[in-house]
Short mmCIF file of C-alpha atoms in Angstrom, two decimals:
data_model
loop_
_atom_site.label_atom_id
_atom_site.label_comp_id
_atom_site.label_asym_id
_atom_site.label_seq_id
_atom_site.Cartn_x
_atom_site.Cartn_y
_atom_site.Cartn_z
CA MET J 301 115.70 144.34 138.86
CA ASP J 302 114.53 147.84 139.65
CA GLU J 303 115.88 149.98 142.44
CA THR J 304 112.94 149.40 144.78
CA GLU J 305 113.20 145.61 144.52
CA ARG J 306 116.97 145.73 145.04
CA THR J 307 116.42 147.78 148.21
CA ARG J 308 113.69 145.37 149.32
CA GLY J 309 116.14 142.50 149.07
CA VAL J 310 118.85 144.26 151.10
CA VAL J 311 116.46 145.47 153.80
CA SER J 312 114.81 142.05 154.08
CA GLN J 313 118.27 140.58 154.65
CA TYR J 314 118.99 143.29 157.22
CA PHE J 315 116.03 142.15 159.31
CA ALA J 316 116.62 138.45 158.68
CA THR J 317 120.30 138.49 159.63
CA MET J 318 119.56 140.66 162.67
CA ALA J 319 116.88 138.25 163.89
CA ALA J 320 119.28 135.34 163.36
CA ARG J 321 122.23 137.25 164.91
CA GLU J 322 124.24 136.49 161.77
CA TRP J 323 126.44 139.52 162.31
CA ASP J 324 128.96 138.82 159.55
CA ALA J 325 126.21 138.63 156.93
CA PHE J 326 124.50 141.63 158.57
CA GLY J 327 127.71 143.64 158.26
CA GLU J 328 127.96 142.92 154.54
CA LEU J 329 124.75 144.92 154.01
CA LEU J 330 126.21 148.08 155.57
CA SER J 331 128.35 150.78 154.01
CA ALA J 332 131.68 151.37 155.78
CA ASP J 333 130.49 154.82 156.86
CA VAL J 334 126.97 153.79 157.90
CA VAL J 335 125.33 156.10 160.43
CA TYR J 336 122.97 154.71 163.08
CA GLU J 337 120.78 157.22 164.92
CA MET J 338 118.43 157.00 167.89
CA PRO J 339 116.71 160.41 167.98
CA GLN J 340 114.99 159.77 171.33
CA THR J 341 118.32 159.62 173.18
CA ARG J 342 120.15 161.83 170.64
CA GLU J 343 122.69 159.02 170.21
CA ARG J 344 124.59 158.37 167.00
CA ILE J 345 126.98 155.58 166.03
CA THR J 346 129.21 156.13 163.02
CA GLY J 347 130.80 153.39 160.93
CA ARG J 348 130.19 149.71 160.27
CA THR J 349 132.74 148.54 162.83
CA LYS J 350 131.14 150.35 165.75
CA TYR J 351 127.59 149.57 164.65
CA LEU J 352 128.43 145.87 164.41
CA GLN J 353 130.01 145.99 167.85
CA PHE J 354 126.90 147.75 169.20
CA ASN J 355 124.73 144.92 167.89
CA ARG J 356 127.04 142.12 169.04
CA GLU J 357 127.20 143.64 172.54
CA TYR J 358 123.50 144.52 172.80
CA PRO J 359 122.30 142.95 176.03
CA GLY J 360 119.30 140.73 176.63
CA ASP J 361 117.77 137.63 175.12
CA TRP J 362 115.65 139.45 172.54
CA THR J 363 113.63 138.17 169.61
CA ALA J 364 112.34 140.34 166.75
CA THR J 365 109.49 139.90 164.26
CA VAL J 366 109.00 142.23 161.30
CA THR J 367 105.46 143.62 161.12
CA ARG J 368 105.80 146.16 158.28
CA LEU J 369 108.21 146.71 155.41
CA ILE J 370 107.66 149.65 153.06
CA VAL J 371 110.24 150.19 150.32
CA ASP J 372 110.57 153.19 148.00
CA ARG J 373 113.57 153.29 145.65
CA THR J 374 116.55 153.77 148.01
CA THR J 375 114.59 154.27 151.24
CA ALA J 376 112.62 151.93 153.45
CA ALA J 377 110.57 151.90 156.64
CA GLY J 378 109.97 148.91 158.85
CA SER J 379 108.39 148.04 162.15
CA MET J 380 109.19 145.19 164.46
CA ASN J 381 107.75 143.54 167.52
CA PHE J 382 110.51 142.89 170.05
CA THR J 383 110.44 140.65 173.04
CA VAL J 384 113.17 141.05 175.67
CA GLY J 385 112.52 138.66 178.53
CA ASP J 386 109.03 139.54 179.76
CA GLU J 387 109.03 142.93 178.08
CA GLU J 388 107.38 143.58 174.73
CA MET J 389 108.33 146.58 172.64
CA VAL J 390 107.89 147.99 169.17
CA GLY J 391 110.86 149.17 167.13
CA LEU J 392 110.36 151.53 164.19
CA VAL J 393 113.17 151.94 161.71
CA TYR J 394 113.93 154.06 158.64
CA LEU J 395 116.71 153.03 156.28
CA GLU J 396 118.56 154.77 153.47
CA LEU J 397 120.72 153.01 150.87
CA ALA J 398 123.31 153.93 148.27
CA ASP J 399 124.88 151.55 145.75
CA GLY J 400 123.02 148.63 147.31
CA LEU J 401 124.38 149.19 150.83
CA ILE J 402 122.70 150.66 153.89
CA THR J 403 124.10 154.11 154.67
CA ARG J 404 121.75 155.41 157.38
CA ILE J 405 119.50 153.76 159.96
CA THR J 406 117.19 155.68 162.26
CA ASP J 407 115.56 153.75 165.11
CA PHE J 408 112.66 154.73 167.33
CA TRP J 409 111.32 152.92 170.39
CA PRO J 410 107.89 154.34 171.24
CA GLU J 411 106.72 153.51 174.75
CA PRO J 412 103.21 153.20 176.14
CA TYR J 413 101.66 156.20 177.84
CA ASP J 414 98.30 157.05 179.39
CA PRO J 415 95.77 158.46 176.93
CA PRO J 416 94.88 162.11 177.51
CA THR J 417 91.38 162.90 178.69
CA GLY J 418 88.80 164.69 176.55
CA ARG J 419 88.50 162.25 173.67
CA GLU J 420 86.65 159.38 175.34
CA HIS J 421 83.62 160.10 173.14
CA LEU J 422 85.66 159.18 170.05
CA VAL J 423 87.99 156.35 171.04
CA GLU J 424 87.77 152.74 172.09
CA GLN J 425 90.46 150.81 173.95
CA VAL J 426 92.09 148.00 172.00
CA VAL J 427 93.31 144.83 173.69
CA SER J 428 95.48 143.47 170.91
CA ALA J 429 96.98 144.97 167.80
CA THR J 430 99.66 144.41 165.18
CA ASP J 431 102.04 146.42 167.31
CA ARG J 432 103.09 144.71 170.49
CA ILE J 433 103.32 147.48 173.05
CA SER J 434 102.80 146.12 176.53
CA MET K 1137 99.74 156.12 136.78
CA ASP K 1138 100.97 153.15 138.77
CA GLU K 1139 99.68 152.15 142.17
CA THR K 1140 102.65 153.53 144.10
CA GLU K 1141 102.37 156.97 142.49
CA ARG K 1142 98.61 157.04 143.07
CA THR K 1143 99.23 156.29 146.76
CA ARG K 1144 101.95 158.94 146.90
CA GLY K 1145 99.50 161.53 145.65
CA VAL K 1146 96.83 160.63 148.21
CA VAL K 1147 99.25 160.47 151.15
CA SER K 1148 100.89 163.76 150.15
CA GLN K 1149 97.46 165.32 150.19
CA TYR K 1150 96.79 163.74 153.58
CA PHE K 1151 99.77 165.55 155.08
CA ALA K 1152 99.17 168.79 153.16
CA THR K 1153 95.50 169.09 154.11
CA MET K 1154 96.30 168.16 157.72
CA ALA K 1155 98.99 170.85 157.94
CA ALA K 1156 96.57 173.38 156.44
CA ARG K 1157 93.66 172.19 158.62
CA GLU K 1158 91.58 171.76 155.45
CA TRP K 1159 89.41 169.13 157.08
CA ASP K 1160 86.84 168.79 154.28
CA ALA K 1161 89.56 168.01 151.73
CA PHE K 1162 91.30 165.81 154.31
CA GLY K 1163 88.09 163.83 154.80
CA GLU K 1164 87.77 163.15 151.08
CA LEU K 1165 90.97 161.08 151.26
CA LEU K 1166 89.56 158.71 153.88
CA SER K 1167 87.40 155.63 153.44
CA ALA K 1168 84.11 155.74 155.34
CA ASP K 1169 85.30 152.90 157.59
CA VAL K 1170 88.85 154.22 158.11
CA VAL K 1171 90.54 152.98 161.29
CA TYR K 1172 92.93 155.22 163.22
CA GLU K 1173 95.16 153.54 165.81
CA MET K 1174 97.55 154.81 168.46
CA PRO K 1175 99.30 151.67 169.77
CA GLN K 1176 101.06 153.48 172.62
CA THR K 1177 97.76 154.30 174.34
CA ARG K 1178 95.90 151.31 172.83
CA GLU K 1179 93.34 153.77 171.43
CA ARG K 1180 91.38 153.23 168.24
CA ILE K 1181 88.97 155.49 166.37
CA THR K 1182 86.70 153.90 163.79
CA GLY K 1183 85.08 155.71 160.88
CA ARG K 1184 85.65 158.89 158.91
CA THR K 1185 83.14 160.91 160.92
CA LYS K 1186 84.79 160.27 164.28
CA TYR K 1187 88.32 160.61 162.92
CA LEU K 1188 87.47 163.96 161.37
CA GLN K 1189 85.94 165.11 164.65
CA PHE K 1190 89.07 163.95 166.50
CA ASN K 1191 91.22 166.11 164.22
CA ARG K 1192 88.92 169.13 164.30
CA GLU K 1193 88.81 168.98 168.12
CA TYR K 1194 92.51 168.26 168.63
CA PRO K 1195 93.76 170.89 171.07
CA GLY K 1196 96.76 173.17 170.77
CA ASP K 1197 98.27 175.49 168.21
CA TRP K 1198 100.35 172.87 166.43
CA THR K 1199 102.33 172.99 163.21
CA ALA K 1200 103.58 169.94 161.30
CA THR K 1201 106.40 169.43 158.78
CA VAL K 1202 106.84 166.18 156.85
CA THR K 1203 110.40 164.82 157.12
CA ARG K 1204 110.00 161.42 155.38
CA LEU K 1205 107.55 159.87 152.95
CA ILE K 1206 108.07 156.27 151.82
CA VAL K 1207 105.45 154.78 149.50
CA ASP K 1208 105.09 151.15 148.42
CA ARG K 1209 102.05 150.19 146.33
CA THR K 1210 99.10 150.63 148.74
CA THR K 1211 101.12 151.33 151.91
CA ALA K 1212 103.11 154.32 153.08
CA ALA K 1213 105.22 155.49 156.01
CA GLY K 1214 105.84 159.06 156.99
CA SER K 1215 107.48 161.06 159.73
CA MET K 1216 106.71 164.57 160.86
CA ASN K 1217 108.20 167.21 163.09
CA PHE K 1218 105.48 168.73 165.26
CA THR K 1219 105.59 171.91 167.24
CA VAL K 1220 102.93 172.51 169.88
CA GLY K 1221 103.59 175.77 171.68
CA ASP K 1222 107.11 175.39 173.08
CA GLU K 1223 107.09 171.61 172.74
CA GLU K 1224 108.71 169.80 169.81
CA MET K 1225 107.72 166.23 168.97
CA VAL K 1226 108.10 163.66 166.24
CA GLY K 1227 105.09 161.82 164.82
CA LEU K 1228 105.54 158.56 162.92
CA VAL K 1229 102.68 157.27 160.80
CA TYR K 1230 101.90 154.20 158.72
CA LEU K 1231 99.08 154.32 156.19
CA GLU K 1232 97.17 151.68 154.22
CA LEU K 1233 94.97 152.39 151.20
CA ALA K 1234 92.35 150.60 149.14
CA ASP K 1235 90.73 151.92 145.95
CA GLY K 1236 92.62 155.19 146.33
CA LEU K 1237 91.31 155.94 149.83
CA ILE K 1238 93.05 155.68 153.19
CA THR K 1239 91.67 152.75 155.19
CA ARG K 1240 94.07 152.51 158.14
CA ILE K 1241 96.34 154.98 159.91
CA THR K 1242 98.71 154.02 162.73
CA ASP K 1243 100.37 156.83 164.65
CA PHE K 1244 103.33 156.71 167.04
CA TRP K 1245 104.70 159.50 169.22
CA PRO K 1246 108.15 158.49 170.45
CA GLU K 1247 109.37 160.52 173.42
CA PRO K 1248 112.91 161.32 174.54
CA TYR K 1249 114.48 159.12 177.20
CA ASP K 1250 117.87 158.87 178.89
CA PRO K 1251 120.37 156.66 177.07
CA PRO K 1252 121.26 153.47 178.93
CA THR K 1253 124.79 153.15 180.25
CA GLY K 1254 127.32 150.70 178.85
CA ARG K 1255 127.58 151.94 175.28
CA GLU K 1256 129.45 155.20 175.79
CA HIS K 1257 132.44 153.71 173.93
CA LEU K 1258 130.36 153.46 170.75
CA VAL K 1259 128.04 156.46 170.70
CA GLU K 1260 128.28 160.21 170.37
CA GLN K 1261 125.60 162.70 171.44
CA VAL K 1262 123.93 164.61 168.63
CA VAL K 1263 122.71 168.16 169.10
CA SER K 1264 120.51 168.47 166.05
CA ALA K 1265 118.96 165.92 163.71
CA THR K 1266 116.25 165.51 161.12
CA ASP K 1267 113.89 164.40 163.85
CA ARG K 1268 112.90 167.16 166.21
CA ILE K 1269 112.71 165.52 169.61
CA SER K 1270 113.29 168.04 172.37
#
């Protein structure tokens, strides 16, 4: 199996075990020194133990659906539609692997904003899309 | 050349010609019916002509640096650090290709926000990172 397909298997399991809250199986995909980063808040979590605790403690009755998975040797990018109660969000994630384990995860949570003026002659407003941003 | 490497070449040129504002060469990478989407504002631009005009007219003295490029057959994901005047932003983009041309582009612009409380025992604050979010 080539490197890209090995990574695809691990990252697919990452999303599947997250969605199912199977945290023991989720943890087996992570390197002991995994780094989890959220650039928007400048937060970083270091190590499998803390990152697992972060996920176990994460509040809210959320569900997640993968909408994109792009895999390239030992890196991957994914996107997810999240629902937390009445709120719908999109999560964008970049992953890096070494020796078949996830070593770095970078998460982004883009929020809706009002479109700037001056480009109305070029754009149309979309009601629904792949990405669930409410 | 396999499909992934062909896509890598086209998408690399997409970012290079954008950064250089070489809009004619940039346009040659796009299908005539290319769709450009910004889910955060629910905006969509349809067609090479309008998308080129959007880029040519885009205001501000911006510079862009690619920080990630992940390519998988006919799809790709990238991230960029943007500087517009004093403002620093991160742009995240997903691309889809057919017959060696870009058919769909989805752009996200995640903004900084305050970290929620309750996870201080797990996180540290990062001063600098790959992703330039000021």
